[in-house]
mmCIF file of C-alpha atoms and ligand atoms in Angstrom:
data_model
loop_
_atom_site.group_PDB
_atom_site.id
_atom_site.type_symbol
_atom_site.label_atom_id
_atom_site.label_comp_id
_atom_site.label_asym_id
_atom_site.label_seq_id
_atom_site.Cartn_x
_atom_site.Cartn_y
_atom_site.Cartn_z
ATOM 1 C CA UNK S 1 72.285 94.011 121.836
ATOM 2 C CA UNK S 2 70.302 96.681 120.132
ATOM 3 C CA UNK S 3 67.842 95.437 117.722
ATOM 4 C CA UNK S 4 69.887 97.340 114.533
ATOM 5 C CA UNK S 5 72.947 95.252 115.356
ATOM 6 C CA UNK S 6 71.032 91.751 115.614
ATOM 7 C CA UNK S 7 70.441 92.841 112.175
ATOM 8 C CA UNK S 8 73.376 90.710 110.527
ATOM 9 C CA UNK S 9 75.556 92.637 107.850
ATOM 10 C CA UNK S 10 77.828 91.540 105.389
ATOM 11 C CA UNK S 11 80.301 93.953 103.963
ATOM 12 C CA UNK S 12 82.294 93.907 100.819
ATOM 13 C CA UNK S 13 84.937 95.782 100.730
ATOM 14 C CA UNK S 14 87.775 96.361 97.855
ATOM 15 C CA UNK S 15 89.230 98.551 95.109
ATOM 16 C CA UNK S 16 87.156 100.364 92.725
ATOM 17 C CA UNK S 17 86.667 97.739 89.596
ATOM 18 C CA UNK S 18 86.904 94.682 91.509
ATOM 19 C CA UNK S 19 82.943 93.755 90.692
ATOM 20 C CA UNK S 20 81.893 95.102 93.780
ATOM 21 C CA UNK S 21 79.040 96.431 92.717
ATOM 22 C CA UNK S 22 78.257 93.421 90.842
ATOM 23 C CA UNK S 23 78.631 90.944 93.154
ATOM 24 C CA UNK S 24 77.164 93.404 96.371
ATOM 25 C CA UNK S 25 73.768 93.547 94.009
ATOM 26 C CA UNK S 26 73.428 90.079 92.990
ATOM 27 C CA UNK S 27 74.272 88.563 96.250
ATOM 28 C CA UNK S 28 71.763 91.132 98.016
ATOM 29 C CA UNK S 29 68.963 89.865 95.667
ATOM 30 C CA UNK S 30 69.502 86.226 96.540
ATOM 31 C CA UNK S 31 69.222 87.127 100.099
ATOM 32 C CA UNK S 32 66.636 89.381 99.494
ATOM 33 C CA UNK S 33 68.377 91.766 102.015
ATOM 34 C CA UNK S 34 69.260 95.513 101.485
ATOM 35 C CA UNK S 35 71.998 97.091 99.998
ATOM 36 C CA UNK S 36 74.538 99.503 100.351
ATOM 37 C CA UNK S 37 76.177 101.157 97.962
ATOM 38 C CA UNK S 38 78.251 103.609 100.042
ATOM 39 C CA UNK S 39 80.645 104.523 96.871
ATOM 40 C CA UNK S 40 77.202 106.404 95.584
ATOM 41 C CA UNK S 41 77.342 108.339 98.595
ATOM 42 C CA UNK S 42 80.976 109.979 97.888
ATOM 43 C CA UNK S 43 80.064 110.451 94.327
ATOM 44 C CA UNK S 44 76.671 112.252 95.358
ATOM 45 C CA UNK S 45 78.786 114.426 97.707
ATOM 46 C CA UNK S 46 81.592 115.090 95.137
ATOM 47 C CA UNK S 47 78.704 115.723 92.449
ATOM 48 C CA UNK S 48 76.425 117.982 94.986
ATOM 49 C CA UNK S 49 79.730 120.397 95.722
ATOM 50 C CA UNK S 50 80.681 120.421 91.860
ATOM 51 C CA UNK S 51 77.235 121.562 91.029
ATOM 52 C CA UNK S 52 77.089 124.382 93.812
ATOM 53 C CA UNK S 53 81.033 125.350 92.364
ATOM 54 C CA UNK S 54 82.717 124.420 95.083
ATOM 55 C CA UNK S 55 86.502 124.122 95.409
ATOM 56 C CA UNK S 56 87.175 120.470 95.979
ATOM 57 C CA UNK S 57 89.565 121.245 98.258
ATOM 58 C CA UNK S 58 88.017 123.744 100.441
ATOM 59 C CA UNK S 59 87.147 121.351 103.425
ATOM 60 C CA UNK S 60 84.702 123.363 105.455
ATOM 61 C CA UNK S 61 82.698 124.028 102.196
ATOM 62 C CA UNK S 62 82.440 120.291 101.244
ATOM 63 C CA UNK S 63 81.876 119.174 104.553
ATOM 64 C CA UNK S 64 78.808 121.482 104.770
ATOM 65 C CA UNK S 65 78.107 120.153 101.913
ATOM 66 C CA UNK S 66 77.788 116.861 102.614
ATOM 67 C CA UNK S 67 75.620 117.096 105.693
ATOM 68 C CA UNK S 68 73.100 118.840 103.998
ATOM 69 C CA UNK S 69 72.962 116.808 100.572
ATOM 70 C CA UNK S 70 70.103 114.887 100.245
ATOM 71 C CA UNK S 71 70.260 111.533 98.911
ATOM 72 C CA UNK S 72 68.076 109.392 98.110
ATOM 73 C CA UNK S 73 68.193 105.626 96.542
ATOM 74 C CA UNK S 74 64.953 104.811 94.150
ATOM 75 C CA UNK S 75 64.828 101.125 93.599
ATOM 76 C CA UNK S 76 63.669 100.962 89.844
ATOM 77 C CA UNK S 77 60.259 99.761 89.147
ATOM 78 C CA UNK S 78 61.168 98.141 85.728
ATOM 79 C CA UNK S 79 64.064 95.641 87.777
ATOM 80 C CA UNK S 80 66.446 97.909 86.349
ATOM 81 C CA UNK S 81 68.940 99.761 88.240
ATOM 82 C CA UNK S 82 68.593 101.479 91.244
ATOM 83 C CA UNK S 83 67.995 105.782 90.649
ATOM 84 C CA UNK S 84 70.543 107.704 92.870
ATOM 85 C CA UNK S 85 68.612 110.988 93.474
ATOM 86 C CA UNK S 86 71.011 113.832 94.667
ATOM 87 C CA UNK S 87 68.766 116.862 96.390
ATOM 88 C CA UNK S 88 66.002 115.893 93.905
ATOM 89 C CA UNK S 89 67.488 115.595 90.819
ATOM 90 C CA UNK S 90 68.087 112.010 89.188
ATOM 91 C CA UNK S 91 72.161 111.915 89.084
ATOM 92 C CA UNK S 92 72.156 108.534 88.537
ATOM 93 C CA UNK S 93 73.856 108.682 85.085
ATOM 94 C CA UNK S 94 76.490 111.469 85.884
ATOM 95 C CA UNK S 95 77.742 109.965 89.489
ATOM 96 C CA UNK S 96 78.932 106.970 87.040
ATOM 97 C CA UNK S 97 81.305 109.109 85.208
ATOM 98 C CA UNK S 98 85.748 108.891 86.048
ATOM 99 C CA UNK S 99 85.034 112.642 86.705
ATOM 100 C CA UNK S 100 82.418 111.755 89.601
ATOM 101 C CA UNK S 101 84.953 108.954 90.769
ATOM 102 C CA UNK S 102 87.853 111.183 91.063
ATOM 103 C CA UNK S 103 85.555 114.000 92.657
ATOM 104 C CA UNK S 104 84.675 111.141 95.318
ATOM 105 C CA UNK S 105 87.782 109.445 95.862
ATOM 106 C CA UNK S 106 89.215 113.689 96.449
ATOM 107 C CA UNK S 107 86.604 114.601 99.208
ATOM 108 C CA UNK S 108 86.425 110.558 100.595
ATOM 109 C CA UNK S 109 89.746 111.394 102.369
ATOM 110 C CA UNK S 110 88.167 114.262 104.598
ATOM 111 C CA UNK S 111 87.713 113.292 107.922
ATOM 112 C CA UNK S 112 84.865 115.417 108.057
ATOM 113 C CA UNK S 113 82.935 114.167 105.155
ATOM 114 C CA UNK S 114 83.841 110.859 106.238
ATOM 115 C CA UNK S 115 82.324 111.385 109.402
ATOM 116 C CA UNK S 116 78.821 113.676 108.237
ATOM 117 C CA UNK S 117 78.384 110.061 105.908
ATOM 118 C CA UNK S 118 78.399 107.713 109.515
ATOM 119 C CA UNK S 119 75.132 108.123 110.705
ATOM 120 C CA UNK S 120 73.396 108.164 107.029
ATOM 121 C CA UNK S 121 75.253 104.459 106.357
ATOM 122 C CA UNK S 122 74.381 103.094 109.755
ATOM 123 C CA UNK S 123 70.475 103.731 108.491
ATOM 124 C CA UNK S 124 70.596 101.096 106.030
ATOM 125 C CA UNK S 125 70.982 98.374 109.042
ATOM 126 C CA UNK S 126 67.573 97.156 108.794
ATOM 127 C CA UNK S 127 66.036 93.499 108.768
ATOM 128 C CA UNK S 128 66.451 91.240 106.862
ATOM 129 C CA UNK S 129 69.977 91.966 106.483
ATOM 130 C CA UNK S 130 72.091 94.406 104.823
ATOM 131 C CA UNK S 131 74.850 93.638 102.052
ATOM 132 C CA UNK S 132 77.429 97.101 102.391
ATOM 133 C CA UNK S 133 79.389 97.813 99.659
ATOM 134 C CA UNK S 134 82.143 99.845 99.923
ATOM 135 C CA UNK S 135 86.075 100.393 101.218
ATOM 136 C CA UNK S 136 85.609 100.736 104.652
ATOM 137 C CA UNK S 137 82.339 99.070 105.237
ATOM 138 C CA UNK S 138 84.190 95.988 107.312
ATOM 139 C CA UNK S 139 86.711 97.922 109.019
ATOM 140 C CA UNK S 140 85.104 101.403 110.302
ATOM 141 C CA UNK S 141 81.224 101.602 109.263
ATOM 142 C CA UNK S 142 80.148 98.067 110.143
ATOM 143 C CA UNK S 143 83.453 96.355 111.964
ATOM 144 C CA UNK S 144 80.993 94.063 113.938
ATOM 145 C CA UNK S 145 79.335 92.886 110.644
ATOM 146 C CA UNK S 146 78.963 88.777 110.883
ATOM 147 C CA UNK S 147 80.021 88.338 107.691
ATOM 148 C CA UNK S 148 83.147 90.077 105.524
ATOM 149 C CA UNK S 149 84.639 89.635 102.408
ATOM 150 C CA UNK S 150 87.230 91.676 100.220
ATOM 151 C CA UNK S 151 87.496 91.719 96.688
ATOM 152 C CA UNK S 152 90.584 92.184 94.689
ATOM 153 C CA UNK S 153 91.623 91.678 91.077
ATOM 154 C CA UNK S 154 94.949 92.960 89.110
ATOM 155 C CA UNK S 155 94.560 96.682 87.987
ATOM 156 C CA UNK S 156 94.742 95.934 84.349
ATOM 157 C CA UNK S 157 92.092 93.297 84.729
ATOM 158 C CA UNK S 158 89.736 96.056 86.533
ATOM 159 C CA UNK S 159 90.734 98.507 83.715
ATOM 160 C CA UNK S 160 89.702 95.910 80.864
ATOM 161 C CA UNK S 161 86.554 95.377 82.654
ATOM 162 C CA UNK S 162 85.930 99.156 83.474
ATOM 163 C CA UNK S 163 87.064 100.159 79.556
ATOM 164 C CA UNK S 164 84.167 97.565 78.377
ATOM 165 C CA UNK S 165 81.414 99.189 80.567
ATOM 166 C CA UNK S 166 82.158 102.441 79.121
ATOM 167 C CA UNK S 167 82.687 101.151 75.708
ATOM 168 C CA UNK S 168 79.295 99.793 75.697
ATOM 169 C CA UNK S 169 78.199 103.414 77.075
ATOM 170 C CA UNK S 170 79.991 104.936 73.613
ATOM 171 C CA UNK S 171 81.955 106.953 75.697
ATOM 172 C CA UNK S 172 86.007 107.004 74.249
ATOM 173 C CA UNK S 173 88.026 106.331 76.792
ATOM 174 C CA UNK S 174 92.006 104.074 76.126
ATOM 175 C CA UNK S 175 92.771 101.091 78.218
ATOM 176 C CA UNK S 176 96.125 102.409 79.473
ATOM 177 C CA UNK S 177 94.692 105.940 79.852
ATOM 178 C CA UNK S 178 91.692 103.791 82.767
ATOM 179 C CA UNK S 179 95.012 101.740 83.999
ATOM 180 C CA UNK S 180 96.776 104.683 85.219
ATOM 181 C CA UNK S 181 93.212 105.997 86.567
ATOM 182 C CA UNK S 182 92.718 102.937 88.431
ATOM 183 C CA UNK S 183 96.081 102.668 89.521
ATOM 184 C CA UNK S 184 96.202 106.328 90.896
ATOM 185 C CA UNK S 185 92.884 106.597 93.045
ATOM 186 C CA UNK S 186 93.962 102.873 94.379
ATOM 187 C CA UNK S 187 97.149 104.228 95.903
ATOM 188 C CA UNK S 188 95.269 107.629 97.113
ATOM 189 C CA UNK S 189 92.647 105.315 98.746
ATOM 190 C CA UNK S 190 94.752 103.090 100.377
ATOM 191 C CA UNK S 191 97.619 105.695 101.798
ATOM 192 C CA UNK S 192 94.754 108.270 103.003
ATOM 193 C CA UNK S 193 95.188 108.663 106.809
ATOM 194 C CA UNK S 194 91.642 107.750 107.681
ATOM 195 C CA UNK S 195 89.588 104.704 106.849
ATOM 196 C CA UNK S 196 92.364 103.651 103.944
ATOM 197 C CA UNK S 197 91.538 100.671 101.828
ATOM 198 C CA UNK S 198 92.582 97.985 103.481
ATOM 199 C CA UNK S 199 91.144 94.122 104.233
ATOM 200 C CA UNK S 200 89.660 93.646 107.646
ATOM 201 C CA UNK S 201 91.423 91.326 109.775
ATOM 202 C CA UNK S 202 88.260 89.008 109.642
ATOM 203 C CA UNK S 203 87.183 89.386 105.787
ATOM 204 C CA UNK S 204 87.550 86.488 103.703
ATOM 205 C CA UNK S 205 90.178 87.480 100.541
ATOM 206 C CA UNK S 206 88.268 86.157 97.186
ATOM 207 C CA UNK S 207 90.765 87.577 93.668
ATOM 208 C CA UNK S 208 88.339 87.889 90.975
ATOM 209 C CA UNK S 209 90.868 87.986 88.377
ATOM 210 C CA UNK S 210 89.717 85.954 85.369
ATOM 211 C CA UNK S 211 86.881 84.178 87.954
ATOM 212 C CA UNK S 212 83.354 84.619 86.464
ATOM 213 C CA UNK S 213 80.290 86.691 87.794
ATOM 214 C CA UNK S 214 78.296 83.495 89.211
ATOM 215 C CA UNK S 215 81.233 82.032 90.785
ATOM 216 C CA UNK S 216 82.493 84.782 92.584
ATOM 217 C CA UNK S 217 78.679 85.636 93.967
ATOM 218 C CA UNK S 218 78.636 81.858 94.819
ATOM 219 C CA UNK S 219 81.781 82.223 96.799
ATOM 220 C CA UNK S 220 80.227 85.494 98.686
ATOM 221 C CA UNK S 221 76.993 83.840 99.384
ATOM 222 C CA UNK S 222 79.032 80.505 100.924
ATOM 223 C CA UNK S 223 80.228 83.099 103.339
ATOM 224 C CA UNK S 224 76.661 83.656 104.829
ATOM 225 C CA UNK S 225 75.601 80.027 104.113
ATOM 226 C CA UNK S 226 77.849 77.534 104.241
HETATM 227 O O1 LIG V 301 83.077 102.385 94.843
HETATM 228 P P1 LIG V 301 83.118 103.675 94.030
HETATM 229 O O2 LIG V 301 84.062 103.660 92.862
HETATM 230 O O3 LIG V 301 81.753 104.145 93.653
HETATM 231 O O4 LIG V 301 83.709 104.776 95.067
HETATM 232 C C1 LIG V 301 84.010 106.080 94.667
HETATM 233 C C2 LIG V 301 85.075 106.691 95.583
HETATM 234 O O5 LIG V 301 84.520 106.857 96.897
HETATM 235 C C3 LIG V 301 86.338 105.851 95.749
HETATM 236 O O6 LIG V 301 87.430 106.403 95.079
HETATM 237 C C4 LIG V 301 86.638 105.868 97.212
HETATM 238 C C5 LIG V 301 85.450 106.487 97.876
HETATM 239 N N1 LIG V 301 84.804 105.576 98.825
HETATM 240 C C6 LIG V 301 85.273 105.566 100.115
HETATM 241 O O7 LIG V 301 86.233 106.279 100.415
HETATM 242 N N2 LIG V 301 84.668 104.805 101.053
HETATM 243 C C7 LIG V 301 83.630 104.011 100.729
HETATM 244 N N3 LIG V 301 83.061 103.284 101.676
HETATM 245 C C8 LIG V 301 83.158 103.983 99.396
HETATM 246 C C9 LIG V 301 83.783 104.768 98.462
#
């Protein structure tokens, strides 16, 4: 065994609201293990080719485009969030946007861009252990990660939850209007030909609907410590 896959993984997979993010942050402080957040990654991509006026479409262009955008993750000095700095420029703010989302989710069906993203991910496998945060992180990226667990929660629970963040941000966004958003990039992700959201056969199902923050990260952290 190569020493990067001693290093054990745990991946946590699911659709786009499901506290993901949440949950992959908290439990990879309590662990004290790294993270990542592989979502960032589309949305850098899908932010890099908007900036350079790219067609979304055009697959050669955003393929080129996302081997040669550099990203970089800044841990924040302050223990505040963690800067997401796209070919030098802090895009941390702006990749959190439904426009960045919907760029991602667009280009994260591409084979290619899938593919130019492999070897970047794969980095991140370092001791003490890695927490990998994504849709495919169990069943393509890291399939012989020890540990796996898939998050899930209703759509109109994710959009209440999502509607609240942005809220708070001031931005106007309606409930229904998020719903539909949700409800549209979940059935893109999941039917796309490659690496569609799905639950690896090993990951451990945990529905977050109406479950609190500390008990679900309780849950996920029982997985790597019984
Ligand atoms: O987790 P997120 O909302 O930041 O992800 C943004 C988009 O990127 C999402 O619509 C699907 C895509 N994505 C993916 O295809 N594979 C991943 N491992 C992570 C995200």
């Amino acid at each position: 065994m190569s020493q990067a896959t001693s290093v054990p993984v745990l991946t946590i997979d699911g659709p786009s609201g499901s506290g993901k993010g949440t949950i992959s942050a908290a439990v990879a402080a309590q662990l004290g293990w790294h993270l990542l957040d592989s979502g960032a990654l589309y949305r850098a991509v899908g932010y890099a080719a908007g900036m350079a006026g790219l067609d979304l479409s055009d697959v050669e262009a955003v393929t080129r485009c996302a081997q040669t955008t550099r990203i970089r993750f800044r841990a924040a000095t302050d223990g505040g969030e963690t800067r997401v700095i796209v070919n030098g420029h802090d895009a941390t703010d702006e990749l959190r946007t439904e426009t960045a989302g919907a760029a991602a989710s667009a280009i994260a069906s591409m084979p290619s861009v899938r593919e130019a993203l492999v070897a970047l991910q794969l980095g991140f496998r370092k001791g003490p252990g890695l927490v990998a945060d994504g849709r495919d992180m169990g069943t393509v990226i890291f399939p012989d990660a020890a540990f796996k667990v898939f998050l899930t929660a209703s759509a109109a629970e994710r959009a209440k939850r999502r509607y609240k963040q942005l809220k708070e941000k001031g931005l106007s966004v309606t409930l229904g209007g998020l719903q539909r958003e949700i409800e549209a990039r979940d059935s893109r992700d999941a039917s796309r030909v490659v690496a569609p959201l799905r639950p690896a056969e090993d990951a451990l199902l945990v529905d977050t609907t109406g479950i609190g923050i500390d008990e679900v990260v309780a849950k996920v952290l029982s997985v790597v410590r019984p």
